[in-house]
Amino acid sequence: MSTFVVVGGDAAGMSAASKAKRDNPDVDVVVFEKGEWVSYGACGLPYYIKGEIQSLDDLVSVTPEEFRQERDIDLRTGHEVVDIDPANRVVTARSADGEVTQAYDHLLVATGAEAVLPPIVGLEREGVYTLGSMSEGKDLREYVGRARSERELQQPDRGPACQFLETCHGPVGIVGGGYIGVEMAEALAANGFEVHLFQRGDRILKQFSEETSESILDHLGDQNVEVYLGAAVEELAGGDRVEAVVTDDLRVPVEMVLVGTGVRPRTALAADAGIEVGETGAIATDAYRETNVPDVYAAGDCAEAEHVVTGEPAYVPLALTANRHGRAIGQTVAGTPTKGGGIAGTAAVKAFEMEAARTGVLDDALAREVGFDPMTATIEAKSRAGYYPGGGTVQVTLTVDRPTGRVLGGSLASEFGEGAVHRSHALVGAVTEGITVEELSNYDLAYAPPFNTTWDPVLTAAKVVEGKR
Amino acid sequence: MSTFVVVGGDAAGMSAASKAKRDNPDVDVVVFEKGEWVSYGACGLPYYIKGEIQSLDDLVSVTPEEFRQERDIDLRTGHEVVDIDPANRVVTARSADGEVTQAYDHLLVATGAEAVLPPIVGLEREGVYTLGSMSEGKDLREYVGRARSERELQQPDRGPACQFLETCHGPVGIVGGGYIGVEMAEALAANGFEVHLFQRGDRILKQFSEETSESILDHLGDQNVEVYLGAAVEELAGGDRVEAVVTDDLRVPVEMVLVGTGVRPRTALAADAGIEVGETGAIATDAYRETNVPDVYAAGDCAEAEHVVTGEPAYVPLALTANRHGRAIGQTVAGTPTKGGGIAGTAAVKAFEMEAARTGVLDDALAREVGFDPMTATIEAKSRAGYYPGGGTVQVTLTVDRPTGRVLGGSLASEFGEGAVHRSHALVGAVTEGITVEELSNYDLAYAPPFNTTWDPVLTAAKVVEGKR
């Protein structure tokens, strides 16, 4: 009989808890979660705010009650773990009822990530939102609902985003051009807001290839989103409420601002307990996701993991990794030591009527650091047979190591529904297995006219890169 | 200065001709094609007959004139090669103008495949069609057009397929439940015909998993296609014109019959010249697609190639392989010896509002023959996040080698647009690289709510199979 204690009840924590209990019912599983929600799909929040999902409850895959009743997990919501004592194998948690201590045999730190707030004046003003939690999602949706009702009673002043809409609201500002910024631009525009997006760097979606970024940027323009590149926001100006986004040379009036400038791992609890934090700033783990402290694991948005291309630790806080590594830890704790596999940095995003995915290493500097000599090429190809009705264009960027031809990374973009994201599945295998671009070009991928050209765009990209190498 | 002679001007032949000339303009390239069409997309014929493609010319990617003028290829249509003399490196071709001989340094045999006609009485009757060539496609489309015009002048007798259609024609019969049979069921039903499909075996699409076959079969039923399994057609009865499809216990009145019962490689020309034909019945080649006769290559629907899973020669006559191997031969002939890669037996099909793909080895007997101990499992999973609007179900079958966990093959089905086919890209890499199902389950595949669940259905299938192993 052993006790497995989990700190944090989202993807990594609940995957580990569920798997440990399922594989070995003799393990006592205790989960401390400081909030009230567990196992929620934060990735769905933009679609909740957009209005495509009616209730926050729809984002919850398993309720606290189900974890307790059906999965026999001692889930304690409203409990924040404030101390880990590895020497005595005890954690201390604080709740409204005071402090409790809990002994453990195995411990998982799954404390997640928190929003990085840039040094901007006025972040505290009313009307400034972030989107890191379910309750923040709720607040933002309430704002959207209120703004819509109020505006529907007035004659709106129509801005550029509104020309095709019956009702128009806003203008609103988004600070940050990453996943959240782009997804929220869609969500807010769909609700009739005039959207202004401020990106400090020189392109949006910087994890993707430059060409993918450019394609999505063009599309945002087509959708009447005003994007400002190289725009470092200095102030969210106003009185009690935010009234304008201010950069060194711009002052854009807004009624609301969403700040989505990335996240950083929550590591303080672990670091205080002597658990090692790696160079990425996230908790360091081995292939079993065990930390430097025996029997203490870390996974999800607070932890780093080895990258399948570089072999080095990387920090890529995304949902699948949290689930996968949580599950592997659960299996290990249940008695079967299990590696969860490395990460390829794969990610997907929908932006209005486009989709994009990326995997592996696309950054030349990073590739050179680990000894590769990267080269990159981008192609555009039809998404279906040229004679087949409908269809669009798939843009594929491949980065390879010039001397060996090894595929290091890829980035794809297409119209929504034209398959950029699912096609990236081919590239994940390529970067994970370390195959060459010539080998990839010889893959016997599925073909039929409604789905691609005889050479799928992925193969065309591989041929082109191989030819230039 | 050398001469490269190509016999047959479709995918393999024209890919080789084009690549050889592009890579080395000093090579003289002569192509003999017995018909008038070259480089045509026969895969598009069902969509031409359906009416989604307006002209046969749309199926032609490069015209004869373009090959001659822009690519500097000596393309001789209307020339049938009747003899290959390897000892003297000369071929003889026959045209309306008589016979010509042509010397070669390198030769490619790309004679393609021909329809297998089963031993059925009455195949010669009017109204019996096959779909192996452009001209047959033209004939069938003309029939469809005529039938529609005639019927539109009458009150149709409405059959089961017609209940939702304004106009209804037919009934018509399809003999064969492979790709052509299924695609043509869609094409004919879309034109208002009542479709009866006769399959000799106990399931349709027998290259796919049983579960995929079953899903598509159910869907054909939903689309009012009458499918007869275990129905060996004995006679296409009638007078001058076909009037009924007859099996040992059925007689179904029809106005037209399409026979789509597979193809066999055209090998007589090669065999007569001493070129070796393999056990599959197709021309045997090495990794460079060279036959047993030096400097004589074979590729496309007349040739076999090594299977990436079994390592044994296999015959899978599909478009991508023809293109890929033709291109590799062209590159070899131009001076850079190039292997075109093996085949995984990957294929895709659209059937009304469903799509399916398969790759690798799904047949237990074949797997055992080469020393594997196969086991198979099938899962069904949501195609998008459960809370995301729309979406459907992806069914994934995986066959693995039980002792090692190696992924041998996969089969997927989903609603059209829900990604079964593009998701198969992940499995092609898995079977080609020989990875285990546990490794596959740890792949860092792209995830976002509009595209999949956190664990893509492919990963869920891998987890389930690994759990059962």
GROMACS .gro file of C-alpha atoms in nm, chain B residues 116-261:
model
  146
  585VAL     CA    1  -0.928  -0.813  -6.522
  586LEU     CA    2  -1.254  -0.933  -6.669
  587PRO     CA    3  -1.411  -1.211  -6.464
  588PRO     CA    4  -1.560  -1.519  -6.634
  589ILE     CA    5  -1.906  -1.369  -6.674
  590VAL     CA    6  -2.140  -1.446  -6.963
  591GLY     CA    7  -2.256  -1.141  -7.156
  592LEU     CA    8  -1.967  -0.901  -7.100
  593GLU     CA    9  -1.989  -0.812  -7.469
  594ARG     CA   10  -2.345  -0.677  -7.444
  595GLU     CA   11  -2.414  -0.312  -7.502
  596GLY     CA   12  -2.441  -0.117  -7.181
  597VAL     CA   13  -2.152  -0.300  -7.016
  598TYR     CA   14  -1.867  -0.066  -6.929
  599THR     CA   15  -1.521  -0.076  -6.779
  600LEU     CA   16  -1.316   0.220  -6.662
  601GLY     CA   17  -0.955   0.153  -6.744
  602SER     CA   18  -0.888   0.432  -6.990
  603MET     CA   19  -0.980   0.787  -7.078
  604SER     CA   20  -1.188   0.676  -7.374
  605GLU     CA   21  -1.384   0.434  -7.155
  606GLY     CA   22  -1.444   0.722  -6.915
  607LYS     CA   23  -1.573   0.929  -7.203
  608ASP     CA   24  -1.810   0.652  -7.312
  609LEU     CA   25  -1.949   0.614  -6.963
  610ARG     CA   26  -2.004   0.984  -6.917
  611GLU     CA   27  -2.187   0.996  -7.247
  612TYR     CA   28  -2.410   0.713  -7.131
  613VAL     CA   29  -2.487   0.898  -6.808
  614GLY     CA   30  -2.571   1.213  -7.000
  615ARG     CA   31  -2.797   1.027  -7.243
  616ALA     CA   32  -2.975   0.838  -6.969
  617ARG     CA   33  -3.039   1.156  -6.776
  618SER     CA   34  -3.181   1.339  -7.076
  619GLU     CA   35  -3.406   1.050  -7.172
  620ARG     CA   36  -3.536   1.002  -6.823
  621GLU     CA   37  -3.600   1.366  -6.767
  622LEU     CA   38  -3.861   1.338  -7.043
  623GLN     CA   39  -4.043   1.057  -6.863
  624GLN     CA   40  -4.198   0.989  -6.530
  625PRO     CA   41  -3.936   0.772  -6.368
  626ASP     CA   42  -4.018   0.456  -6.182
  627ARG     CA   43  -3.865   0.548  -5.854
  628GLY     CA   44  -3.645   0.292  -5.683
  629PRO     CA   45  -3.498   0.298  -5.333
  630ALA     CA   46  -3.202   0.520  -5.425
  631CYS     CA   47  -3.433   0.781  -5.566
  632GLN     CA   48  -3.647   0.884  -5.280
  633PHE     CA   49  -3.460   1.208  -5.218
  634LEU     CA   50  -3.389   1.294  -5.578
  635GLU     CA   51  -3.581   1.507  -5.819
  636THR     CA   52  -3.506   1.280  -6.110
  637CYS     CA   53  -3.416   0.916  -6.097
  638HIS     CA   54  -3.267   0.678  -6.347
  639GLY     CA   55  -3.140   0.331  -6.357
  640PRO     CA   56  -3.131   0.083  -6.202
  641VAL     CA   57  -2.764   0.019  -6.281
  642GLY     CA   58  -2.526  -0.252  -6.166
  643ILE     CA   59  -2.167  -0.234  -6.048
  644VAL     CA   60  -1.966  -0.555  -6.042
  645GLY     CA   61  -1.684  -0.527  -5.789
  646GLY     CA   62  -1.659  -0.360  -5.450
  647GLY     CA   63  -1.308  -0.217  -5.472
  648TYR     CA   64  -1.204   0.146  -5.512
  649ILE     CA   65  -1.362   0.184  -5.856
  650GLY     CA   66  -1.682   0.016  -5.749
  651VAL     CA   67  -1.724   0.236  -5.445
  652GLU     CA   68  -1.625   0.560  -5.618
  653MET     CA   69  -1.853   0.485  -5.910
  654ALA     CA   70  -2.142   0.405  -5.675
  655GLU     CA   71  -2.108   0.765  -5.555
  656ALA     CA   72  -2.071   0.901  -5.907
  657LEU     CA   73  -2.377   0.719  -6.040
  658ALA     CA   74  -2.597   0.780  -5.737
  659ALA     CA   75  -2.514   1.150  -5.758
  660ASN     CA   76  -2.658   1.140  -6.110
  661GLY     CA   77  -2.981   0.994  -5.983
  662PHE     CA   78  -2.923   0.630  -6.068
  663GLU     CA   79  -3.045   0.352  -5.845
  664VAL     CA   80  -2.723   0.161  -5.779
  665HIS     CA   81  -2.685  -0.213  -5.718
  666LEU     CA   82  -2.332  -0.322  -5.625
  667PHE     CA   83  -2.229  -0.687  -5.649
  668GLN     CA   84  -1.927  -0.805  -5.452
  669ARG     CA   85  -1.807  -1.164  -5.486
  670GLY     CA   86  -1.628  -1.167  -5.149
  671ASP     CA   87  -1.779  -1.120  -4.806
  672ARG     CA   88  -1.682  -0.754  -4.777
  673ILE     CA   89  -1.611  -0.448  -4.987
  674LEU     CA   90  -1.274  -0.268  -4.995
  675LYS     CA   91  -1.095  -0.583  -4.886
  676GLN     CA   92  -0.754  -0.409  -4.871
  677PHE     CA   93  -0.883  -0.213  -4.570
  678SER     CA   94  -0.950  -0.348  -4.223
  679GLU     CA   95  -1.272  -0.540  -4.167
  680GLU     CA   96  -1.397  -0.256  -3.950
  681THR     CA   97  -1.329   0.005  -4.217
  682SER     CA   98  -1.505  -0.213  -4.474
  683GLU     CA   99  -1.801  -0.249  -4.244
  684SER     CA  100  -1.823   0.127  -4.182
  685ILE     CA  101  -1.819   0.207  -4.552
  686LEU     CA  102  -2.068  -0.070  -4.622
  687ASP     CA  103  -2.309   0.075  -4.367
  688HIS     CA  104  -2.265   0.417  -4.522
  689LEU     CA  105  -2.339   0.287  -4.872
  690GLY     CA  106  -2.661   0.147  -4.729
  691ASP     CA  107  -2.744   0.486  -4.578
  692GLN     CA  108  -2.692   0.632  -4.925
  693ASN     CA  109  -2.940   0.383  -5.071
  694VAL     CA  110  -2.684   0.180  -5.258
  695GLU     CA  111  -2.796  -0.182  -5.262
  696VAL     CA  112  -2.488  -0.392  -5.187
  697TYR     CA  113  -2.491  -0.770  -5.243
  698LEU     CA  114  -2.208  -0.950  -5.062
  699GLY     CA  115  -2.099  -1.301  -5.154
  700ALA     CA  116  -2.262  -1.235  -5.489
  701ALA     CA  117  -2.063  -1.399  -5.770
  702VAL     CA  118  -2.207  -1.262  -6.090
  703GLU     CA  119  -2.256  -1.536  -6.349
  704GLU     CA  120  -2.422  -1.352  -6.629
  705LEU     CA  121  -2.504  -1.011  -6.758
  706ALA     CA  122  -2.828  -1.115  -6.925
  707GLY     CA  123  -3.018  -0.945  -7.205
  708GLY     CA  124  -3.044  -0.914  -7.578
  709ASP     CA  125  -2.817  -0.671  -7.760
  710ARG     CA  126  -2.826  -0.460  -7.447
  711VAL     CA  127  -2.771  -0.577  -7.094
  712GLU     CA  128  -3.096  -0.614  -6.901
  713ALA     CA  129  -3.012  -0.790  -6.576
  714VAL     CA  130  -2.731  -0.896  -6.345
  715VAL     CA  131  -2.759  -1.265  -6.264
  716THR     CA  132  -2.597  -1.454  -5.976
  717ASP     CA  133  -2.676  -1.808  -5.861
  718ASP     CA  134  -2.976  -1.681  -5.666
  719LEU     CA  135  -3.045  -1.328  -5.787
  720ARG     CA  136  -3.164  -1.163  -6.103
  721VAL     CA  137  -3.156  -0.784  -6.072
  722PRO     CA  138  -3.287  -0.581  -6.365
  723VAL     CA  139  -3.044  -0.312  -6.477
  724GLU     CA  140  -3.001  -0.074  -6.767
  725MET     CA  141  -2.624  -0.051  -6.746
  726VAL     CA  142  -2.339  -0.239  -6.579
  727LEU     CA  143  -1.995  -0.117  -6.480
  728VAL     CA  144  -1.740  -0.394  -6.430
  729GLY     CA  145  -1.463  -0.292  -6.191
  730THR     CA  146  -1.302  -0.611  -6.074
   0.00000   0.00000   0.00000
